Coordinates of C-alpha atoms in Angstrom, one line a residue:
X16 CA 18.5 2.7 61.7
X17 CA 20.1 6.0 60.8
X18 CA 23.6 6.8 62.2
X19 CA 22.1 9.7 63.7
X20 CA 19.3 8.0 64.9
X21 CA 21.7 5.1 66.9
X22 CA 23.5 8.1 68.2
X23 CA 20.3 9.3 69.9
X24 CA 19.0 5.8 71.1
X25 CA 22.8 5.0 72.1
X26 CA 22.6 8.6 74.4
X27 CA 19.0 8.1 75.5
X28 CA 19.9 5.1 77.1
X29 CA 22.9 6.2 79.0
X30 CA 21.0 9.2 80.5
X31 CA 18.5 6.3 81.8
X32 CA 20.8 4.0 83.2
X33 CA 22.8 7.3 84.8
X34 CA 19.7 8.6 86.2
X35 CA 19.4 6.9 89.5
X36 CA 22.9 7.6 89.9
X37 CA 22.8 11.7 89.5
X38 CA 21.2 11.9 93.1
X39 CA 23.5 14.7 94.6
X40 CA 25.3 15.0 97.9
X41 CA 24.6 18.5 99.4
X42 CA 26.5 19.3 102.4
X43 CA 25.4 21.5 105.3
X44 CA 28.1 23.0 107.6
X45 CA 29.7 26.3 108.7
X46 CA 33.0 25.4 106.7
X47 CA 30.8 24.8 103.8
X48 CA 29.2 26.5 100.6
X49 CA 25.6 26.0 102.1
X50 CA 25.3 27.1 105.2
X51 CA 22.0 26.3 106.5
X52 CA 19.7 23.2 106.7
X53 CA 17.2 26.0 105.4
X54 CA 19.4 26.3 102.4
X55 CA 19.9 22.7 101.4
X56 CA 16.1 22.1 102.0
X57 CA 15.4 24.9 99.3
X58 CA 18.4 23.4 96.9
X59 CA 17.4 19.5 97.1
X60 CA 15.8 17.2 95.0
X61 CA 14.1 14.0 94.8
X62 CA 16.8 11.3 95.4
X63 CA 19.7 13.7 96.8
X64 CA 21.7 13.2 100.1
X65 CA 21.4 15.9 102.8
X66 CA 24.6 15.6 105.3
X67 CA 25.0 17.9 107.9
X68 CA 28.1 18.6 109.7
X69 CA 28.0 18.4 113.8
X70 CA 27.5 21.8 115.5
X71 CA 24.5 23.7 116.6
X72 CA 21.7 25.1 114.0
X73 CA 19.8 27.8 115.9
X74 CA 16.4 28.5 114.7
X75 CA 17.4 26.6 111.3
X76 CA 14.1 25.4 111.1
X77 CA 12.6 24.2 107.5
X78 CA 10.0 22.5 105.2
X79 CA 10.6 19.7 103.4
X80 CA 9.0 19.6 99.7
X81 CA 10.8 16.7 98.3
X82 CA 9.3 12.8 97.4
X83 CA 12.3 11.4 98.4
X84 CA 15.4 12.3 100.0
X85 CA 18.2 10.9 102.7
X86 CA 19.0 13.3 105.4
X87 CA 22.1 12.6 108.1
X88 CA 24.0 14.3 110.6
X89 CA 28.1 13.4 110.0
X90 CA 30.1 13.0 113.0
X91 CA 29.0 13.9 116.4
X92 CA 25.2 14.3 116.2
X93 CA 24.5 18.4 114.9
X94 CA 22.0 19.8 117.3
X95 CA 19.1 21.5 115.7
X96 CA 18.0 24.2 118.3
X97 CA 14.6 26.2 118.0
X98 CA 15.5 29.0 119.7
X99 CA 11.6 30.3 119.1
X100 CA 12.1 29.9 115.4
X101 CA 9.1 27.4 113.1
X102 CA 8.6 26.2 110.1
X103 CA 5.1 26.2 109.0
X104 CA 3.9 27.3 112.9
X105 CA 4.6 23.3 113.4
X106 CA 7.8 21.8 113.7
X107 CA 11.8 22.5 113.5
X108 CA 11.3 20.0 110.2
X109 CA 8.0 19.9 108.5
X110 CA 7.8 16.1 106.2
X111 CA 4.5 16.8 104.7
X112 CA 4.5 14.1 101.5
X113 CA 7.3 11.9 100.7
X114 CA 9.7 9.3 101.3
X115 CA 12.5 10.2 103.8
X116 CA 15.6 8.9 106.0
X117 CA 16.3 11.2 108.7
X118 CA 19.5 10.1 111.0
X119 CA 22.0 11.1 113.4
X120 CA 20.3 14.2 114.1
X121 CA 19.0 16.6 117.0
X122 CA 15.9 18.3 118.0
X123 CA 15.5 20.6 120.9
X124 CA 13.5 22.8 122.4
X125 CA 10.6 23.2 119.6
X126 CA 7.8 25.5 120.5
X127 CA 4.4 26.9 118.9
X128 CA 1.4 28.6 120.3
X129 CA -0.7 26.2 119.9
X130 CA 1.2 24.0 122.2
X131 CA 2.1 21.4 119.6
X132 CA 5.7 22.6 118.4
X133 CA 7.3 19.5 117.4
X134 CA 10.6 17.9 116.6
X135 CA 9.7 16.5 113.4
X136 CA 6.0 17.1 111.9
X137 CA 5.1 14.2 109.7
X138 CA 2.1 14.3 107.7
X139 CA 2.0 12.0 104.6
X140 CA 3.9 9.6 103.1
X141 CA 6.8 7.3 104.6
X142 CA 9.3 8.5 107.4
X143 CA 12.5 6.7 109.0
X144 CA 14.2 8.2 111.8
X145 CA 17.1 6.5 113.1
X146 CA 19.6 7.4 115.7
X147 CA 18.5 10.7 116.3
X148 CA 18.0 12.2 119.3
X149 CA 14.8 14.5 121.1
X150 CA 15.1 16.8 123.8
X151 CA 12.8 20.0 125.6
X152 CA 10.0 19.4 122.8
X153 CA 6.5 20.1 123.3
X154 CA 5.8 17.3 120.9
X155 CA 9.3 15.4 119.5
X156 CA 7.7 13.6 116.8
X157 CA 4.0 14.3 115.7
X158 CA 2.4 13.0 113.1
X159 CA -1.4 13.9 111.2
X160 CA -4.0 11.5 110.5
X161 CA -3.2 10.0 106.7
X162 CA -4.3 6.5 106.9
X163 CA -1.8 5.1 104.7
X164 CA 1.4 7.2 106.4
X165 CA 3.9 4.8 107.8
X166 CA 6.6 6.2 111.0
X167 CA 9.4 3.8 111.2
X168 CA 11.9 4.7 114.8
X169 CA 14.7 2.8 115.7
X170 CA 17.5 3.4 118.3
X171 CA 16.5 7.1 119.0
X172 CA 16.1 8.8 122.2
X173 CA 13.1 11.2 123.8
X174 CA 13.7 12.9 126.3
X175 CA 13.0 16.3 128.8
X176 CA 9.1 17.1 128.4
X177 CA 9.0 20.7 129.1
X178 CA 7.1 21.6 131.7
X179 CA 3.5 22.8 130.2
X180 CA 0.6 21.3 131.4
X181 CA -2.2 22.6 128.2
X182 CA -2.0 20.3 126.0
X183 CA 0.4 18.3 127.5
X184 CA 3.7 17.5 126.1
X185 CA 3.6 13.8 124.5
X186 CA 7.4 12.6 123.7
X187 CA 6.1 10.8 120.6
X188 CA 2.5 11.2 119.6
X189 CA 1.2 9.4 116.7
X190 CA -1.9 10.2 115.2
X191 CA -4.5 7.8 113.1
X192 CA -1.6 6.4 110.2
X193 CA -1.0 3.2 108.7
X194 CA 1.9 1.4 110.6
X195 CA 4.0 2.9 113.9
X196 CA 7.4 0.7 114.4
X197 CA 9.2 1.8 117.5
X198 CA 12.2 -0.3 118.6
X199 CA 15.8 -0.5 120.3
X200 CA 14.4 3.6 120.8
X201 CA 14.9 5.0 124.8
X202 CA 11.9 7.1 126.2
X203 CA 12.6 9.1 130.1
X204 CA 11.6 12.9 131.6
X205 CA 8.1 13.4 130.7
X206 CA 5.8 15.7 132.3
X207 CA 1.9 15.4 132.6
X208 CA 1.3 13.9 129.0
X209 CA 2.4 10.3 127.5
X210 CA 5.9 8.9 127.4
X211 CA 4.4 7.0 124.0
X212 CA 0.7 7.6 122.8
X213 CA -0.6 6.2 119.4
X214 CA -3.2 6.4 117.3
X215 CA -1.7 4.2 114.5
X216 CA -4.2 1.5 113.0
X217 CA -0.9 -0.6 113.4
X218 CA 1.2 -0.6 116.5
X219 CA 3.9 -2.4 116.9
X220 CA 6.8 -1.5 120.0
X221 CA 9.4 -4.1 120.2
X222 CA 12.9 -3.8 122.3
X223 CA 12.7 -0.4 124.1
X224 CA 12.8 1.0 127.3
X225 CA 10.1 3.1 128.1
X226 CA 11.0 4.4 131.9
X227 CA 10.3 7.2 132.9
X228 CA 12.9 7.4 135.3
X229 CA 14.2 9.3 138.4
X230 CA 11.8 12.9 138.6
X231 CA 9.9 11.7 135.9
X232 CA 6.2 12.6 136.0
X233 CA 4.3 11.3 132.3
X234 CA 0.5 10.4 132.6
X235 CA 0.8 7.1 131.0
X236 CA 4.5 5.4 129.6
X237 CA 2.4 4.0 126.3
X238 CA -1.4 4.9 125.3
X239 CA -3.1 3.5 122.3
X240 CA -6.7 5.5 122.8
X241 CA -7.9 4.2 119.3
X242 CA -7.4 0.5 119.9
X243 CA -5.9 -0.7 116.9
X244 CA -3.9 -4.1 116.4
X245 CA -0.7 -3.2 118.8
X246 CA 1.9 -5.6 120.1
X247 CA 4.6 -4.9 122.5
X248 CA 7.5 -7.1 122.5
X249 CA 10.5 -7.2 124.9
X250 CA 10.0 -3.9 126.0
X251 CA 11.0 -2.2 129.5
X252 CA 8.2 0.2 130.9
X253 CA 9.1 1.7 134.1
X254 CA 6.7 4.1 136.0
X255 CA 8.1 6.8 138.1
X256 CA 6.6 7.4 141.9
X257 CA 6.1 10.4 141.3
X258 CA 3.6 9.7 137.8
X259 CA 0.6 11.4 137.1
X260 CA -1.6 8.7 136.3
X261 CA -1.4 4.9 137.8
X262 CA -2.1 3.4 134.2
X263 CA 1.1 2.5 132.3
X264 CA -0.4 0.9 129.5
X265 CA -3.7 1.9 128.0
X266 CA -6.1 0.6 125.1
X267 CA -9.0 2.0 124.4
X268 CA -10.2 4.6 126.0
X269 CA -11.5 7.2 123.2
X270 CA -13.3 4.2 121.2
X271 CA -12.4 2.4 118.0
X272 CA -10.9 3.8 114.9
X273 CA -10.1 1.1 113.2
X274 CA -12.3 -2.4 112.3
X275 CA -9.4 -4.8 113.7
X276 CA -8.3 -4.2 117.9
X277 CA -6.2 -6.9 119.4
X278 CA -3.3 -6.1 121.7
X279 CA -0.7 -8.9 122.4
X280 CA 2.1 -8.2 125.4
X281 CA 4.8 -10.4 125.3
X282 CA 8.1 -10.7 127.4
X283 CA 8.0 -7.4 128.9
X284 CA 9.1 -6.1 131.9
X285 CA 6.6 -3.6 133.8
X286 CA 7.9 -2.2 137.0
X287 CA 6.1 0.2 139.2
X288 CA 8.5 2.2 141.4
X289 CA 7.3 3.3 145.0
X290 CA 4.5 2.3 147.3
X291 CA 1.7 3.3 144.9
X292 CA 0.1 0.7 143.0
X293 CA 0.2 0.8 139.6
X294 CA -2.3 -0.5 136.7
X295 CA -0.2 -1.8 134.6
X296 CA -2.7 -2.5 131.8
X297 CA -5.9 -1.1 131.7
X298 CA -8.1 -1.9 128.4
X299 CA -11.3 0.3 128.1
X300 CA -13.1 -2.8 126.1
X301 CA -16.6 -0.8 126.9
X302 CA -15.5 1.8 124.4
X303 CA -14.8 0.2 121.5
X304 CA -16.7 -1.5 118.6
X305 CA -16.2 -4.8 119.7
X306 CA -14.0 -6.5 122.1
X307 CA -10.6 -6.7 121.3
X308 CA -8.9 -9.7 121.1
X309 CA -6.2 -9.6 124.4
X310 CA -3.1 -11.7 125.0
X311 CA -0.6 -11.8 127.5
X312 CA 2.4 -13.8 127.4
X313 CA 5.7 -14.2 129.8
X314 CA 5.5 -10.4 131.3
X315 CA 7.2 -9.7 134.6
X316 CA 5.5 -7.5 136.8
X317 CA 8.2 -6.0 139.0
X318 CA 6.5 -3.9 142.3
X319 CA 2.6 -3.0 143.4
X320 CA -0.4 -3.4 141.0
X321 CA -2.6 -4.9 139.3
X322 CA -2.7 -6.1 135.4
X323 CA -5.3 -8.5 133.9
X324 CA -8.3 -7.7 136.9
X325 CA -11.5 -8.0 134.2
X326 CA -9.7 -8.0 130.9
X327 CA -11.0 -11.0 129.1
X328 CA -8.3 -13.0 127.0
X329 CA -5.5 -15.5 127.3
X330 CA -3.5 -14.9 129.7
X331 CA -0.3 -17.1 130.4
X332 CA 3.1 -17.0 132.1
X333 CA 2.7 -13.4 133.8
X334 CA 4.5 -13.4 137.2
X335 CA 4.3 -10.5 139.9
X336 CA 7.7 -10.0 141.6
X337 CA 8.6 -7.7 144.6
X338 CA 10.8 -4.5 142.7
X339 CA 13.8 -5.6 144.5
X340 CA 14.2 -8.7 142.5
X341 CA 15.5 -6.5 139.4
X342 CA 19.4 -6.0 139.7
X343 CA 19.2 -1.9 139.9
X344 CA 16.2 0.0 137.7
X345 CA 18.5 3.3 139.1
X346 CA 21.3 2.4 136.7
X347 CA 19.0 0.9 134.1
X348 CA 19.5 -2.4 135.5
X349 CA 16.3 -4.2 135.1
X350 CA 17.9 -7.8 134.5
X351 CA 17.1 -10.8 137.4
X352 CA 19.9 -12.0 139.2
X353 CA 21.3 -15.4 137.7
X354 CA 20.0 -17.0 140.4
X355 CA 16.7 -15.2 140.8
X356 CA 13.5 -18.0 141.8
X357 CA 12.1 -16.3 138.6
X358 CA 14.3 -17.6 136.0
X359 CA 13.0 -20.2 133.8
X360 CA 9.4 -20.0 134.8
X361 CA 8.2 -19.9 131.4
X362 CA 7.9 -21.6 127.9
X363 CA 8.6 -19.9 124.6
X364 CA 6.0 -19.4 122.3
X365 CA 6.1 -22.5 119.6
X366 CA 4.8 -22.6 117.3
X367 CA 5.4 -18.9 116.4
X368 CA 4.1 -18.5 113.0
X369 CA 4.0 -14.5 113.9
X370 CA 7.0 -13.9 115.4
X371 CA 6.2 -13.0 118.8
X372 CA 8.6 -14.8 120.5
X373 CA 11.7 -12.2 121.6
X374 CA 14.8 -12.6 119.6
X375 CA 16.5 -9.0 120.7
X376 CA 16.2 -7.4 123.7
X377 CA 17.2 -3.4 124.8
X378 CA 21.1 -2.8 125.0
X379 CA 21.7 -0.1 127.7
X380 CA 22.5 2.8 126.7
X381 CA 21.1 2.3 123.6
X382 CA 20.2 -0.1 120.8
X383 CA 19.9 -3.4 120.7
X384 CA 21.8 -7.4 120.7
X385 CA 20.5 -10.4 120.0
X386 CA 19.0 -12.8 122.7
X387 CA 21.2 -16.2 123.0
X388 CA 18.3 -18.7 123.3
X389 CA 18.7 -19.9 126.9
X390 CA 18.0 -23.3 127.7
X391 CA 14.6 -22.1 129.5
X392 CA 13.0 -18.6 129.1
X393 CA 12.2 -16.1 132.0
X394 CA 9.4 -13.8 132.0
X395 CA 10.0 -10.5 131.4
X396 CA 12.2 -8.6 128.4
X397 CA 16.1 -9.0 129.5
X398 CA 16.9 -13.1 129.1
X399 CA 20.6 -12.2 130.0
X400 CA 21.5 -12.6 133.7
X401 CA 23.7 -9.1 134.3
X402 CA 23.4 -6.2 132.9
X403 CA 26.8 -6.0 131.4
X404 CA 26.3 -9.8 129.7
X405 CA 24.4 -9.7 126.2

């Protein structure tokens, strides 16, 4: 080999190795060279880092083109505001193919007129969103219908459905992807349409609390209309008195979209507030391809209603408890007393070859902490006896 010719292998294979290294970091702040998020969008690459300094962005909406890029807020979260601004007639952020980290980051008030403005518009490709926040959105995440799309959520909060009744405001609505992982995420304030509604061939919604809360008035706290293979683990659902709809959780009900529907509820907590009774499950078998495969495992049903009436399945370890036997749902309390009759009622699952036995459980205000195996399991999602103990 040639001296020259070593010299060009030698410098060929530094600008390899370098290469995954060369990903920028592009800031975003009103002390900084780019000012905008609308900016940095235009400016980024594939593989760059998108940090945005805390403040408000009003009607600093914008379309993401990249395959793969890391977005996150620095500091206290940066609100993005719509202020009657869109990107693409969709969304404050439009995602439509690629790989992306969102985090730290807040959406509010997003508005189109077709009644579908959302937080975040997802479309193709992979999407994580972690520690953000949703407020006042007609949709606050909405996906399209790619069957190989995957929406991972963790520790993020929806919140404050406006008030618009056609369509009706969803705080997350999912349409017919791959894989939907929600957990440690919060979900209260909805109006008229879903607290959680998914479409998602694969569903799986572990260690959240899904309550509407105080003035809250959702249709249903978590619809999965398609079917699909969904399993709800160690989740709080809470239904206001003042709901639309009595069903909290539905399956079903606009027929089958995938060839596999089985829905497993485990340890959850579902507690109906006021004198109305709730349906706390309602599976629409009749609509779908075939029946699904239903199991129920160690929920706690806290107040009026009904849950397995006519839904064939195993069902095992479900309790019904008056609403007064949770320590204070008003304050997020939804733990049982350390002396409750209801502690220790049940038996873990074992063997758990698919990991369906709890091993977090929702931290108030937010996240999540490991559950410390107690010497005998309690139906329901919160092991720990106050609310303050995890």
């Amino acid at each position: 080999m040639s001296k020259l010719s070593l010299i060009c292998w030698l410098a060929a294979g530094l600008l390899l190795t370098v290469s995954p290294a060369s990903a920028r970091l592009i800031t975003v702040g009103p002390n900084e060279r780019i000012k905008t998020v609308a900016e940095a969008a235009k400016l980024a690459q594939d593989g760059d880092v998108v940090e945005i300094a805390s403040g408000e962005y009003k009607g600093d909406v914008a379309v993401w083109n990249q395959k793969r890029l890391t977005i996150r807020g620095i500091g206290q979260r940066p609100v993005l505001i719509a202020s009657g601004k869109d990107a693409q007639g969709k969304a404050i952020w439009v995602f439509p193919n690629g790989d992306f980290r969102v985090s730290n980051i807040e959406f509010r008030g997003a508005r189109v007129s077709d009644g579908n403005g959302a937080g975040i518009r997802f479309e193709k490709g992979k999407l994580l969103v972690a520690g953000c926040a949703f407020f006042d959105n007609q949709n606050a995440i909405l996906t399209a219908n790619d069957p190989n799309a995957e929406l991972t959520i963790e520790k993020t909060l929806f919140a404050q459905a406006p008030k618009q009744k056609n369509p009706p405001p969803h705080l997350l609505y999912v349409g017919r992807i791959g894989l939907l992982r929600v957990t440690a995420s919060r979900f209260h304030g909805g109006y008229d349409g879903h607290l959680l509604k998914s479409r998602a061939r694969v569903s799986d919604i572990r260690y959240n609390l899904i309550v509407d809360g105080a003035g809250g008035s959702a249709s249903y706290e978590a619809e999965f209309p398609n079917g699909g293979d969904v399993t709800l683990i160690g989740n709080v659902l809470g239904q206001s008195s003042t709901s639309q709809n009595p069903t909290m959780i539905g399956y079903g009900a606009e027929g089958s979209a995938w060839p596999k529907n089985r829905l497993r509820l485990v340890h959850n907590t579902l507690y109906s507030e006021g004198l109305r009774p709730a349906w706390f499950l309602r599976v629409f078998a009749d609509k779908l391809a075939a029946p699904p495969e239903i199991m129920t495992r160690n929920n706690l049903l806290a107040g009026l209603g009904i849950f397995t009436i006519n839904i064939e399945g195993e069902h095992r370890g479900n309790y019904f408890a008056p609403a007064g036997v949770l320590g204070d749902p008003a304050i997020l309390d939804f733990t049982l007393a350390a002396g409750s009759w209801y502690r220790g009622l049940v038996n873990p699952i074992a063997p758990d070859p698919e990991g369906l036995q709890p091993v977090f459980e929702y931290l108030v205000p937010g996240g999540s902490s490991a559950i410390h195996k107690p010497s005998r399991w309690s139906p329901g999602a919160l092991q720990a006896a106050t609310l303050g103990k995890r």
